[in-house]
Coordinates of N, CA and C in Angstrom, one line a residue:
M135 N -49.3 -8.2 -23.5 CA -50.0 -9.2 -24.5 C -48.7 -9.5 -25.4
I136 N -48.2 -10.9 -25.5 CA -47.2 -11.3 -26.3 C -47.8 -11.8 -27.7
K137 N -47.3 -11.2 -28.8 CA -48.0 -11.9 -30.0 C -46.9 -12.5 -30.9
Y138 N -47.3 -13.8 -31.5 CA -46.5 -14.4 -32.6 C -47.1 -13.7 -33.7
V139 N -46.3 -13.0 -34.6 CA -46.7 -12.1 -35.9 C -45.9 -13.0 -37.0
Y140 N -47.0 -13.2 -37.9 CA -46.3 -14.0 -39.2 C -46.9 -13.6 -40.4
C141 N -45.8 -12.9 -40.9 CA -45.9 -12.1 -42.2 C -45.9 -13.1 -43.3
I142 N -47.2 -13.7 -44.1 CA -47.1 -14.7 -45.0 C -47.2 -14.3 -46.3
R143 N -46.3 -14.9 -47.3 CA -46.4 -15.1 -48.7 C -47.0 -16.6 -49.0
K144 N -48.0 -16.4 -50.1 CA -48.5 -17.8 -50.5 C -47.4 -18.5 -51.5
R145 N -47.7 -19.8 -51.4 CA -46.8 -20.5 -52.3 C -47.3 -20.2 -53.6
A146 N -46.1 -20.4 -54.6 CA -46.4 -19.7 -56.0 C -47.3 -20.5 -56.8
D147 N -47.4 -21.7 -56.2 CA -48.2 -22.7 -57.2 C -49.7 -22.5 -57.1
L148 N -50.2 -21.7 -55.9 CA -51.5 -21.5 -55.7 C -51.9 -20.1 -56.3
T149 N -53.3 -20.1 -56.5 CA -54.0 -18.9 -56.9 C -54.0 -17.9 -55.7
D150 N -54.5 -16.8 -55.6 CA -54.9 -15.8 -54.6 C -56.1 -16.5 -54.0
E151 N -56.9 -17.0 -54.6 CA -58.3 -17.5 -54.2 C -58.1 -18.9 -53.4
E152 N -57.2 -19.8 -54.0 CA -56.6 -20.8 -53.4 C -56.2 -20.8 -52.2
F153 N -55.0 -19.8 -52.1 CA -54.4 -19.6 -50.7 C -55.4 -18.9 -49.8
H154 N -56.1 -18.0 -50.0 CA -57.0 -17.5 -48.9 C -58.1 -18.3 -48.6
T155 N -58.6 -19.2 -49.3 CA -59.7 -20.0 -49.0 C -59.1 -21.3 -48.0
Y156 N -58.0 -21.8 -48.5 CA -57.1 -22.9 -47.7 C -56.9 -22.1 -46.2
W157 N -56.5 -20.9 -46.2 CA -56.0 -20.4 -45.0 C -57.3 -20.0 -44.1
K158 N -58.1 -19.3 -44.7 CA -59.3 -19.0 -43.9 C -60.2 -20.1 -43.3
E159 N -60.3 -21.1 -44.3 CA -61.2 -22.3 -43.9 C -60.5 -23.5 -43.4
N160 N -59.4 -24.0 -44.0 CA -58.8 -25.2 -43.6 C -58.2 -25.0 -42.5
H161 N -57.0 -24.1 -42.6 CA -56.0 -23.9 -41.6 C -56.5 -23.3 -40.6
A162 N -57.6 -22.4 -40.4 CA -58.2 -21.7 -39.5 C -58.8 -22.8 -38.5
T163 N -59.7 -23.6 -39.1 CA -60.2 -24.6 -38.3 C -59.3 -25.7 -37.6
F164 N -58.3 -26.0 -38.3 CA -57.1 -26.6 -38.0 C -56.5 -25.9 -36.5
I165 N -56.2 -24.7 -36.5 CA -55.5 -24.0 -35.5 C -56.6 -23.9 -34.3
C166 N -57.9 -23.7 -34.7 CA -58.8 -23.7 -33.5 C -59.0 -25.1 -32.7
G167 N -58.4 -26.1 -33.3 CA -58.5 -27.6 -32.7 C -57.2 -27.5 -31.8
L168 N -56.2 -26.7 -32.1 CA -55.0 -26.9 -31.2 C -54.7 -25.6 -30.3
A169 N -55.6 -24.7 -30.3 CA -55.6 -23.6 -29.4 C -55.2 -24.1 -28.0
K170 N -55.9 -25.0 -27.3 CA -56.0 -25.5 -25.9 C -54.4 -25.9 -25.8
A171 N -54.0 -26.8 -26.5 CA -52.6 -27.4 -26.4 C -51.6 -26.3 -26.7
L172 N -51.7 -25.3 -27.6 CA -50.8 -24.1 -27.5 C -50.9 -23.1 -26.5
K173 N -52.0 -23.3 -25.7 CA -52.2 -22.2 -24.6 C -52.3 -20.9 -25.2
A174 N -53.0 -20.6 -26.5 CA -53.1 -19.3 -27.0 C -54.4 -18.7 -26.6
K175 N -54.6 -17.6 -26.8 CA -55.6 -16.6 -26.2 C -56.3 -16.2 -27.3
K176 N -55.6 -15.9 -28.5 CA -56.6 -15.3 -29.6 C -55.7 -15.5 -31.0
Y177 N -56.4 -15.8 -31.9 CA -55.9 -16.0 -33.3 C -56.6 -15.3 -34.3
I178 N -55.7 -14.4 -34.9 CA -56.4 -13.4 -36.1 C -55.5 -13.8 -37.3
Q179 N -56.5 -13.7 -38.4 CA -55.8 -13.7 -39.8 C -56.2 -12.5 -40.4
S180 N -55.2 -11.7 -41.2 CA -55.4 -10.4 -41.6 C -55.0 -10.6 -43.3
H181 N -56.0 -10.8 -44.1 CA -55.8 -11.2 -45.4 C -55.7 -10.0 -46.3
K182 N -54.7 -9.8 -47.1 CA -54.4 -8.6 -48.0 C -55.3 -8.5 -48.6
M183 N -56.0 -7.3 -48.9 CA -56.8 -6.8 -49.9 C -56.6 -6.7 -51.2
D184 N -57.3 -7.0 -52.2 CA -57.0 -6.7 -53.7 C -57.5 -5.4 -53.8
T185 N -56.4 -4.5 -53.8 CA -56.6 -3.0 -54.1 C -55.2 -2.5 -54.7
P186 N -55.3 -1.8 -55.7 CA -54.3 -1.2 -56.3 C -53.2 -0.2 -55.2
L187 N -54.1 0.0 -54.0 CA -53.3 1.0 -53.1 C -52.3 0.1 -52.4
N188 N -52.3 -1.2 -52.4 CA -51.1 -1.8 -52.0 C -49.8 -1.5 -52.6
D189 N -49.9 -1.5 -54.0 CA -48.8 -1.2 -54.9 C -48.4 0.3 -54.5
E190 N -49.3 1.3 -54.1 CA -48.6 2.6 -53.8 C -48.2 2.5 -52.6
F191 N -48.5 1.6 -51.6 CA -47.6 1.8 -50.5 C -46.3 1.0 -50.5
V192 N -46.1 0.3 -51.4 CA -44.9 -0.3 -52.0 C -43.9 0.9 -52.7
K193 N -44.6 1.3 -53.4 CA -43.9 2.5 -54.3 C -43.5 3.7 -53.4
S194 N -44.5 4.7 -52.6 CA -44.3 5.6 -51.5 C -43.3 5.1 -50.5
R195 N -42.9 3.9 -50.2 CA -41.9 3.6 -49.1 C -40.8 3.0 -49.8
G196 N -40.7 2.9 -51.0 CA -39.5 2.3 -51.6 C -39.1 0.8 -51.3
F197 N -40.2 0.2 -50.8 CA -40.0 -1.2 -50.7 C -39.5 -2.1 -51.7
D198 N -38.8 -3.1 -51.4 CA -38.0 -3.8 -52.8 C -38.7 -5.0 -52.8
S199 N -40.0 -5.4 -52.4 CA -40.8 -6.4 -52.6 C -42.2 -5.9 -52.3
P200 N -43.0 -6.9 -52.9 CA -44.8 -6.6 -52.9 C -45.0 -6.8 -51.4
A201 N -46.2 -6.5 -51.0 CA -46.7 -6.5 -50.0 C -46.9 -8.1 -49.5
Y202 N -47.0 -8.7 -48.3 CA -47.5 -10.0 -47.9 C -48.7 -10.2 -48.3
D203 N -49.0 -11.3 -48.5 CA -50.4 -11.7 -48.7 C -51.3 -12.0 -47.4
G204 N -50.6 -11.8 -46.2 CA -51.5 -11.8 -45.1 C -50.7 -11.7 -44.0
V205 N -51.3 -11.6 -42.8 CA -50.5 -11.6 -41.3 C -51.3 -12.5 -40.4
T206 N -50.8 -13.3 -39.9 CA -51.2 -14.0 -38.8 C -50.7 -13.6 -37.4
E207 N -51.6 -13.5 -36.4 CA -51.2 -13.1 -35.0 C -52.0 -14.0 -34.0
L208 N -51.0 -14.8 -33.3 CA -51.3 -15.6 -32.2 C -51.1 -14.8 -31.0
W209 N -52.0 -15.1 -29.9 CA -51.7 -14.1 -28.8 C -51.8 -14.9 -27.5
W210 N -50.9 -14.3 -26.6 CA -50.7 -15.1 -25.3 C -50.7 -13.7 -24.3
D211 N -50.9 -13.9 -23.1 CA -51.3 -13.0 -22.1 C -49.8 -12.4 -21.9
N212 N -48.6 -13.5 -21.8 CA -47.2 -13.0 -21.4 C -46.3 -13.9 -22.1
L213 N -45.0 -13.7 -21.8 CA -44.0 -14.7 -22.4 C -44.0 -16.0 -21.7
D214 N -44.3 -15.7 -20.2 CA -44.2 -17.2 -19.3 C -45.3 -18.0 -20.3
D215 N -46.6 -17.5 -20.5 CA -47.5 -18.3 -21.1 C -47.2 -18.8 -22.4
F216 N -46.5 -18.0 -23.2 CA -46.0 -18.3 -24.4 C -44.9 -19.6 -24.6
L217 N -43.8 -19.3 -23.7 CA -43.0 -20.4 -23.4 C -43.7 -21.7 -22.9
A218 N -44.6 -21.5 -21.9 CA -45.3 -22.8 -21.4 C -45.9 -23.7 -22.4
S219 N -46.2 -22.9 -23.4 CA -47.0 -23.7 -24.7 C -46.2 -24.7 -25.4
F220 N -44.8 -24.4 -25.2 CA -43.8 -25.5 -25.7 C -43.3 -26.3 -24.7
S221 N -43.9 -26.3 -23.6 CA -43.1 -27.1 -22.4 C -43.9 -28.3 -22.2
T222 N -44.9 -28.8 -22.8 CA -45.5 -29.9 -22.8 C -45.5 -30.7 -24.3
P223 N -45.7 -32.0 -24.1 CA -45.7 -32.8 -25.3 C -46.7 -32.5 -26.0
E224 N -47.9 -32.0 -25.7 CA -48.9 -31.6 -26.7 C -49.0 -30.4 -27.2
G225 N -48.1 -29.6 -26.5 CA -47.7 -28.1 -27.4 C -46.7 -28.2 -28.4
V226 N -45.7 -29.2 -28.0 CA -44.6 -29.3 -29.2 C -45.1 -30.3 -30.3
E227 N -46.0 -31.3 -30.2 CA -46.8 -31.8 -31.0 C -47.7 -30.8 -31.9
A228 N -48.5 -29.9 -31.3 CA -49.4 -29.0 -31.9 C -48.5 -28.1 -32.7
T229 N -47.3 -27.8 -32.5 CA -46.6 -26.7 -33.2 C -46.1 -27.6 -34.3
K230 N -45.8 -28.6 -34.2 CA -45.2 -29.3 -35.7 C -46.4 -29.7 -36.5
Q231 N -47.5 -29.9 -36.0 CA -48.7 -30.2 -36.8 C -49.0 -28.8 -37.6
Y232 N -48.9 -27.5 -36.9 CA -49.4 -26.5 -37.5 C -48.3 -25.9 -38.5
I233 N -47.1 -26.3 -38.3 CA -46.1 -26.0 -39.4 C -46.2 -26.9 -40.5
A234 N -46.4 -28.1 -40.2 CA -46.9 -29.1 -41.3 C -48.0 -28.6 -42.5
D235 N -49.1 -28.2 -41.6 CA -50.1 -27.5 -42.4 C -49.9 -26.5 -43.1
E236 N -48.8 -25.5 -42.8 CA -48.8 -24.4 -43.3 C -48.0 -24.8 -44.4
S237 N -47.3 -25.8 -44.7 CA -46.5 -26.0 -45.9 C -47.6 -26.3 -47.1
N238 N -48.9 -26.5 -46.8 CA -49.9 -26.5 -47.8 C -50.2 -25.2 -48.6
F239 N -49.8 -24.3 -48.1 CA -50.3 -22.7 -48.6 C -49.2 -21.5 -48.4
V240 N -48.2 -21.9 -47.3 CA -47.2 -20.8 -47.2 C -45.8 -21.2 -48.0
D241 N -45.3 -19.9 -48.5 CA -43.7 -20.0 -49.2 C -42.8 -19.6 -47.8
F242 N -42.3 -20.7 -47.2 CA -41.7 -20.3 -45.9 C -40.4 -19.5 -46.3
S243 N -39.9 -19.5 -47.4 CA -38.6 -18.7 -47.9 C -38.9 -17.5 -47.9
Q244 N -40.1 -16.9 -48.3 CA -40.5 -15.5 -48.5 C -41.3 -14.9 -47.2
S245 N -41.6 -15.6 -46.2 CA -42.5 -15.2 -45.0 C -41.7 -15.0 -43.8
R246 N -42.0 -14.2 -42.9 CA -41.3 -14.0 -41.7 C -42.0 -14.0 -40.6
A247 N -41.3 -14.5 -39.6 CA -42.2 -14.5 -38.2 C -41.1 -13.9 -37.2
F248 N -42.0 -13.5 -35.8 CA -41.4 -12.9 -35.0 C -42.3 -12.5 -33.9
L249 N -41.5 -12.4 -32.5 CA -42.6 -12.2 -31.4 C -42.6 -10.7 -31.1
T250 N -43.9 -10.1 -30.6 CA -43.8 -8.8 -30.3 C -44.6 -8.7 -29.1
E251 N -44.3 -7.4 -28.4 CA -45.0 -7.1 -27.1 C -46.0 -6.0 -27.6
E252 N -47.3 -6.1 -27.3 CA -48.0 -5.1 -27.5 C -48.0 -3.8 -26.7
H253 N -48.1 -2.6 -27.3 CA -48.1 -1.5 -26.5 C -49.4 -0.6 -27.2
V254 N -50.3 -0.2 -26.7 CA -51.7 0.1 -27.2 C -51.2 1.7 -27.2
V255 N -51.2 2.3 -28.1 CA -51.3 3.9 -28.2 C -52.5 4.5 -28.3
F256 N -53.4 4.0 -28.9 CA -54.9 4.5 -28.8 C -55.8 3.3 -29.4
D257 N -56.9 3.1 -28.7 CA -58.0 2.2 -29.2 C -59.4 2.8 -29.0
F258 N -59.9 3.2 -30.2 CA -61.4 3.9 -30.0 C -62.3 3.1 -30.4
T259 N -62.1 1.9 -30.5 CA -63.1 0.9 -30.8 C -64.0 0.4 -29.7
S260 N -63.7 0.8 -28.4 CA -64.8 0.4 -27.4 C -65.5 1.7 -27.3
E261 N -65.2 2.7 -27.9 CA -66.1 4.2 -27.7 C -67.7 4.0 -27.8
Q262 N -68.3 4.6 -27.0 CA -69.9 4.6 -27.3 C -70.3 5.7 -28.1
A263 N -71.2 5.5 -29.2 CA -71.6 6.4 -29.9 C -72.2 7.8 -29.0

């Protein structure tokens, strides 16, 4: 499994509520409409929780900046499928469109993206009670 992981910081001019609402409602719907052109298998948004525990994680590890506001994951079965998503005019156009939409809520200068290969260490989510 190949994942495009995007650690996101919100634009400074948006409140937390505006950021999370736009990302969850507007951008999610937009991305769903592009899924076929992107040849993506799965899309996940992980929104940062409003809890003082996040500050404790920063302190306990000596991070030099606060937690990201959220993480996006786009999934493909393998690297060839990921690369194929950019080999069509539709895939190239879809990529341009979602980057343009991200400018409505993402601070690109403070966000980071990278590809990962999944290695499951344990998965207790499918266990029967």
